[in-house]
CSV table of C-alpha atoms in Angstrom, one decimal:
chain,number,residue,atom,x,y,z
A,1117,UNK,CA,-29.0,-19.9,-13.8
A,1118,UNK,CA,-25.1,-20.3,-14.6
A,1119,UNK,CA,-26.3,-17.9,-17.8
A,1120,UNK,CA,-27.4,-15.6,-15.6
A,1121,UNK,CA,-24.5,-15.0,-13.3
A,1122,UNK,CA,-22.4,-15.1,-16.5
A,1123,UNK,CA,-24.9,-12.4,-18.0
A,1124,UNK,CA,-24.0,-9.9,-14.7
A,1125,UNK,CA,-20.5,-11.2,-14.5
A,1126,UNK,CA,-18.9,-7.9,-15.7
A,1127,UNK,CA,-20.5,-6.3,-12.8
A,1128,UNK,CA,-19.7,-9.0,-9.6
A,1129,UNK,CA,-16.2,-9.6,-11.0
A,1130,UNK,CA,-15.4,-6.1,-10.5
A,1131,UNK,CA,-17.0,-5.9,-7.0
A,1132,UNK,CA,-14.5,-8.6,-5.9
A,1133,UNK,CA,-11.1,-6.0,-6.3
A,1134,UNK,CA,-13.6,-3.1,-5.3
A,1135,UNK,CA,-14.5,-4.4,-1.8
A,1136,UNK,CA,-10.5,-5.4,-1.7
A,1137,UNK,CA,-10.1,-1.8,-2.2
A,1138,UNK,CA,-12.2,-0.4,0.3
A,1139,UNK,CA,-11.6,-2.8,3.0
A,1140,UNK,CA,-7.9,-3.0,2.7
A,1141,UNK,CA,-6.3,0.6,2.5
A,1142,UNK,CA,-3.0,0.7,0.2
A,1143,UNK,CA,-1.0,3.6,-0.7
A,1144,UNK,CA,0.8,2.0,-3.6
A,1145,UNK,CA,0.3,5.0,-5.9
A,1146,UNK,CA,1.5,3.0,-9.2
A,1147,UNK,CA,-1.7,0.8,-8.5
A,1148,UNK,CA,-3.9,4.5,-8.4
A,1149,UNK,CA,-4.9,3.9,-12.6
A,1150,UNK,CA,-6.0,0.8,-12.0
A,1151,UNK,CA,-8.0,1.4,-9.0
A,1152,UNK,CA,-9.4,4.4,-11.0
A,1153,UNK,CA,-10.3,2.0,-13.4
A,1154,UNK,CA,-12.3,-0.3,-11.3
A,1155,UNK,CA,-14.4,2.7,-10.0
A,1156,UNK,CA,-15.3,3.9,-13.3
A,1157,UNK,CA,-15.9,0.4,-14.9
A,1158,UNK,CA,-18.2,-1.1,-12.2
A,1159,UNK,CA,-20.2,2.0,-13.2
A,1160,UNK,CA,-20.2,1.6,-16.9
A,1161,UNK,CA,-20.9,-2.4,-16.6
A,1162,UNK,CA,-23.6,-1.8,-14.3
A,1163,UNK,CA,-25.7,-0.1,-16.8
A,1164,UNK,CA,-24.7,-1.9,-19.5
A,1165,UNK,CA,-26.2,-5.0,-18.0
A,1166,UNK,CA,-29.1,-3.4,-16.9
A,1167,UNK,CA,-29.9,-2.6,-20.3
A,1168,UNK,CA,-28.8,-6.0,-21.5
A,1169,UNK,CA,-31.0,-7.9,-19.0
A,1170,UNK,CA,-33.8,-5.3,-19.0
A,1171,UNK,CA,-36.2,-7.8,-20.2
A,1172,UNK,CA,-35.7,-10.3,-17.3
A,1173,UNK,CA,-35.7,-7.2,-14.9
A,1174,UNK,CA,-39.0,-6.3,-16.0
A,1175,UNK,CA,-38.2,-3.1,-17.2
A,1176,UNK,CA,-38.9,-0.8,-20.2
A,1177,UNK,CA,-35.8,1.6,-20.7
A,1178,UNK,CA,-35.8,3.7,-24.2
A,1179,UNK,CA,-32.1,2.3,-24.7
A,1180,UNK,CA,-31.8,-1.0,-26.2
A,1181,UNK,CA,-28.1,-1.1,-27.8
A,1182,UNK,CA,-25.4,-0.7,-25.4
A,1183,UNK,CA,-22.7,-0.3,-27.5
A,1184,UNK,CA,-21.8,3.3,-26.8
A,1185,UNK,CA,-21.5,2.0,-23.5
A,1186,UNK,CA,-18.9,-1.0,-24.4
A,1187,UNK,CA,-16.8,1.5,-26.5
A,1188,UNK,CA,-16.4,4.0,-23.9
A,1189,UNK,CA,-15.5,1.0,-21.4
A,1190,UNK,CA,-12.6,0.2,-24.0
A,1191,UNK,CA,-10.9,3.7,-24.4
A,1192,UNK,CA,-11.5,4.1,-20.5
A,1193,UNK,CA,-9.6,0.6,-20.0
A,1194,UNK,CA,-6.6,1.5,-22.4
A,1195,UNK,CA,-6.1,4.9,-20.9
A,1196,UNK,CA,-6.3,3.3,-17.6
A,1197,UNK,CA,-3.9,0.5,-18.1
A,1198,UNK,CA,-1.4,2.2,-20.2
A,1199,UNK,CA,-1.0,4.8,-17.5
A,1200,UNK,CA,-0.4,2.1,-15.0
A,1201,UNK,CA,2.2,0.5,-17.6
A,1202,UNK,CA,3.8,3.8,-18.0
A,1203,UNK,CA,3.9,4.5,-14.3
A,1204,UNK,CA,6.0,1.0,-13.4
A,1205,UNK,CA,9.3,2.0,-12.0
A,1206,UNK,CA,11.7,0.5,-13.3
A,1207,UNK,CA,10.4,1.1,-16.5
A,1208,UNK,CA,12.0,0.6,-19.9
A,1209,UNK,CA,10.9,1.1,-23.6
A,1210,UNK,CA,8.9,4.5,-22.4
A,1211,UNK,CA,9.3,6.2,-26.1
A,1212,UNK,CA,7.6,2.8,-27.6
A,1213,UNK,CA,4.7,2.5,-24.8
A,1214,UNK,CA,4.3,6.2,-25.4
A,1215,UNK,CA,4.3,5.7,-29.4
A,1216,UNK,CA,1.5,2.6,-28.8
A,1217,UNK,CA,-0.6,5.4,-26.6
A,1218,UNK,CA,-0.4,8.3,-29.5
A,1219,UNK,CA,-1.1,5.4,-32.2
A,1220,UNK,CA,-4.4,4.8,-30.2
A,1221,UNK,CA,-5.0,8.6,-29.5
A,1222,UNK,CA,-4.8,8.9,-33.2
A,1223,UNK,CA,-7.0,5.9,-34.0
A,1224,UNK,CA,-10.3,7.1,-32.4
A,1225,UNK,CA,-10.8,10.1,-34.5
A,1226,UNK,CA,-10.1,8.0,-37.9
A,1227,UNK,CA,-12.1,5.4,-37.1
A,1228,UNK,CA,-15.3,7.2,-35.9
A,1229,UNK,CA,-15.6,9.5,-39.0
A,1230,UNK,CA,-16.5,6.3,-40.4
A,1231,UNK,CA,-18.2,4.1,-38.2
A,1232,UNK,CA,-21.1,4.9,-35.7
A,1233,UNK,CA,-19.9,5.2,-32.1
A,1234,UNK,CA,-23.0,3.9,-30.8
A,1235,UNK,CA,-22.0,0.4,-32.2
A,1236,UNK,CA,-20.0,-2.0,-30.4
A,1237,UNK,CA,-16.8,-1.7,-32.4
A,1238,UNK,CA,-14.4,-4.8,-32.8
A,1239,UNK,CA,-12.2,-2.8,-34.3
A,1240,UNK,CA,-11.3,-0.6,-31.4
A,1241,UNK,CA,-11.8,-3.7,-29.0
A,1242,UNK,CA,-9.4,-5.3,-31.0
A,1243,UNK,CA,-6.6,-2.8,-31.1
A,1244,UNK,CA,-7.2,-1.9,-27.6
A,1245,UNK,CA,-6.5,-5.1,-26.3
A,1246,UNK,CA,-4.0,-6.3,-28.8
A,1247,UNK,CA,-2.0,-3.0,-27.6
A,1248,UNK,CA,-2.3,-3.7,-24.1
A,1249,UNK,CA,-1.1,-7.6,-24.7
A,1250,UNK,CA,2.0,-5.7,-26.1
A,1251,UNK,CA,2.7,-3.9,-22.9
A,1252,UNK,CA,2.1,-7.1,-21.0
A,1253,UNK,CA,4.3,-8.5,-22.9
A,1254,UNK,CA,7.3,-5.8,-22.7
A,1255,UNK,CA,6.2,-5.6,-19.1
A,1256,UNK,CA,7.6,-9.4,-18.4
A,1257,UNK,CA,11.0,-8.8,-20.7
A,1258,UNK,CA,11.6,-6.1,-18.6
A,1259,UNK,CA,11.5,-8.1,-15.2
A,1260,UNK,CA,13.4,-11.5,-17.2
A,1261,UNK,CA,16.5,-8.6,-18.4
A,1262,UNK,CA,16.4,-7.6,-14.5
A,1263,UNK,CA,19.6,-8.6,-12.8
A,1264,UNK,CA,18.3,-9.0,-9.3
A,1265,UNK,CA,16.2,-11.9,-8.0
A,1266,UNK,CA,12.7,-10.8,-7.6
A,1267,UNK,CA,10.1,-12.6,-5.7
A,1268,UNK,CA,7.5,-11.8,-8.5
A,1269,UNK,CA,4.5,-13.2,-6.0
A,1270,UNK,CA,5.1,-10.0,-3.7
A,1271,UNK,CA,5.0,-7.9,-6.4
A,1272,UNK,CA,1.3,-6.4,-6.6
A,1273,UNK,CA,1.8,-5.6,-10.2
A,1274,UNK,CA,2.7,-8.9,-11.2
A,1275,UNK,CA,-0.5,-10.1,-10.5
A,1276,UNK,CA,-2.3,-7.5,-12.1
A,1277,UNK,CA,-0.5,-7.8,-15.2
A,1278,UNK,CA,-0.9,-11.4,-14.9
A,1279,UNK,CA,-4.9,-11.2,-15.0
A,1280,UNK,CA,-4.9,-8.6,-17.4
A,1281,UNK,CA,-2.7,-10.8,-20.1
A,1282,UNK,CA,-5.3,-14.0,-18.9
A,1283,UNK,CA,-8.3,-12.1,-19.9
A,1284,UNK,CA,-6.7,-10.6,-23.4
A,1285,UNK,CA,-5.3,-14.2,-24.6
A,1286,UNK,CA,-8.8,-15.3,-24.1
A,1287,UNK,CA,-10.9,-12.3,-25.5
A,1288,UNK,CA,-9.0,-11.1,-27.8
A,1289,UNK,CA,-10.4,-12.9,-31.1
A,1290,UNK,CA,-14.1,-12.7,-29.6
A,1291,UNK,CA,-13.7,-9.0,-29.7
A,1292,UNK,CA,-11.9,-8.9,-32.5
A,1293,UNK,CA,-14.7,-10.5,-34.9
A,1294,UNK,CA,-17.5,-10.2,-32.3
A,1295,UNK,CA,-19.2,-8.0,-35.0
A,1296,UNK,CA,-18.6,-10.4,-37.9
A,1297,UNK,CA,-19.8,-12.9,-35.7
A,1298,UNK,CA,-23.0,-11.6,-34.1
A,1299,UNK,CA,-24.2,-10.7,-38.3
A,1300,UNK,CA,-23.4,-14.5,-39.1
A,1301,UNK,CA,-24.5,-16.4,-36.0
A,1302,UNK,CA,-26.4,-14.2,-33.3
A,1303,UNK,CA,-26.9,-17.4,-30.8
A,1304,UNK,CA,-22.9,-18.5,-31.1
A,1305,UNK,CA,-22.1,-14.8,-30.5
A,1306,UNK,CA,-24.3,-14.5,-27.6
A,1307,UNK,CA,-22.6,-18.4,-26.5
A,1308,UNK,CA,-19.1,-17.3,-27.0
A,1309,UNK,CA,-19.5,-14.1,-24.9
A,1310,UNK,CA,-19.7,-16.2,-21.6
A,1311,UNK,CA,-16.0,-17.2,-22.3
A,1312,UNK,CA,-15.2,-13.3,-22.5
A,1313,UNK,CA,-17.4,-12.9,-19.6
A,1314,UNK,CA,-15.2,-16.1,-17.6
A,1315,UNK,CA,-11.6,-14.2,-18.7
A,1316,UNK,CA,-12.9,-11.2,-17.2
A,1317,UNK,CA,-13.4,-12.4,-13.6
A,1318,UNK,CA,-10.3,-14.3,-13.6
A,1319,UNK,CA,-8.5,-10.6,-14.7
A,1320,UNK,CA,-10.6,-9.7,-11.6
A,1321,UNK,CA,-9.5,-11.9,-9.3
A,1322,UNK,CA,-6.1,-11.5,-9.8
A,1323,UNK,CA,-6.2,-7.7,-10.1
A,1324,UNK,CA,-7.8,-7.9,-6.3
A,1325,UNK,CA,-5.2,-10.5,-5.9
A,1326,UNK,CA,-2.5,-7.7,-6.4
A,1327,UNK,CA,-4.8,-5.1,-4.3
A,1328,UNK,CA,-4.5,-7.4,-1.6
A,1329,UNK,CA,-0.8,-8.1,-1.9
A,1330,UNK,CA,0.1,-4.4,-1.8
A,1331,UNK,CA,-1.8,-3.8,1.5
A,1332,UNK,CA,0.2,-6.7,3.0
A,1333,UNK,CA,3.1,-5.4,1.7
A,1334,UNK,CA,2.4,-1.9,3.3
A,1335,UNK,CA,1.5,-3.8,6.5
A,1336,UNK,CA,5.1,-5.6,6.5
A,1337,UNK,CA,6.8,-2.3,5.7
A,1338,UNK,CA,4.7,-0.6,8.7
A,1339,UNK,CA,5.7,-3.4,11.1
A,1340,UNK,CA,9.4,-3.1,10.4
A,1341,UNK,CA,9.3,0.1,10.8
A,1342,UNK,CA,7.6,0.2,14.1
A,1343,UNK,CA,9.7,-2.3,15.5
A,1344,UNK,CA,13.1,0.0,14.6
């Protein structure tokens, strides 16, 4: 039962922030890229998990590999979160961040000239989460060098970056070496993917917290405007 629940974690985990987004309307433009990510990712992961679990669902689909969808998901994830980091204000190191985005974009055609896009690419996933981890570290450095006192708990982006950081720290080496692990020990690869899914759910919970905090902030500002 636990394994079955974890097998679908990439779908039901994303439903947590999706429900918050739909029920708690907010207009914080800096969170828009993450909102787009949630909407797109839940669709992609739904198809991925249907393909992966088609035997238990008693389906007979013509597709049995989901590497192409995982690669597509990694690209979309990087685009949305790098867009999110670039839109944060105040923002330092913009040329450096844009340079990382350029590196990722240039990497794609060169890598997939020699590696089939239909197979899950550990190198793609490793580069994607590695660069996003650098973005996260730059964000923490930026808020540390700001002179004014900041209540981080009230900042929606803080929760999202923290969730993304937790996910990357747990899953980085799993993603980076997943191709090799799968070849060496398939059962171990299946088992270790559960830790990836657990960290993914943790990220989704903190993303949901970020959107909820944004809603509470907008509600508070609306109340202040009404009083004045």
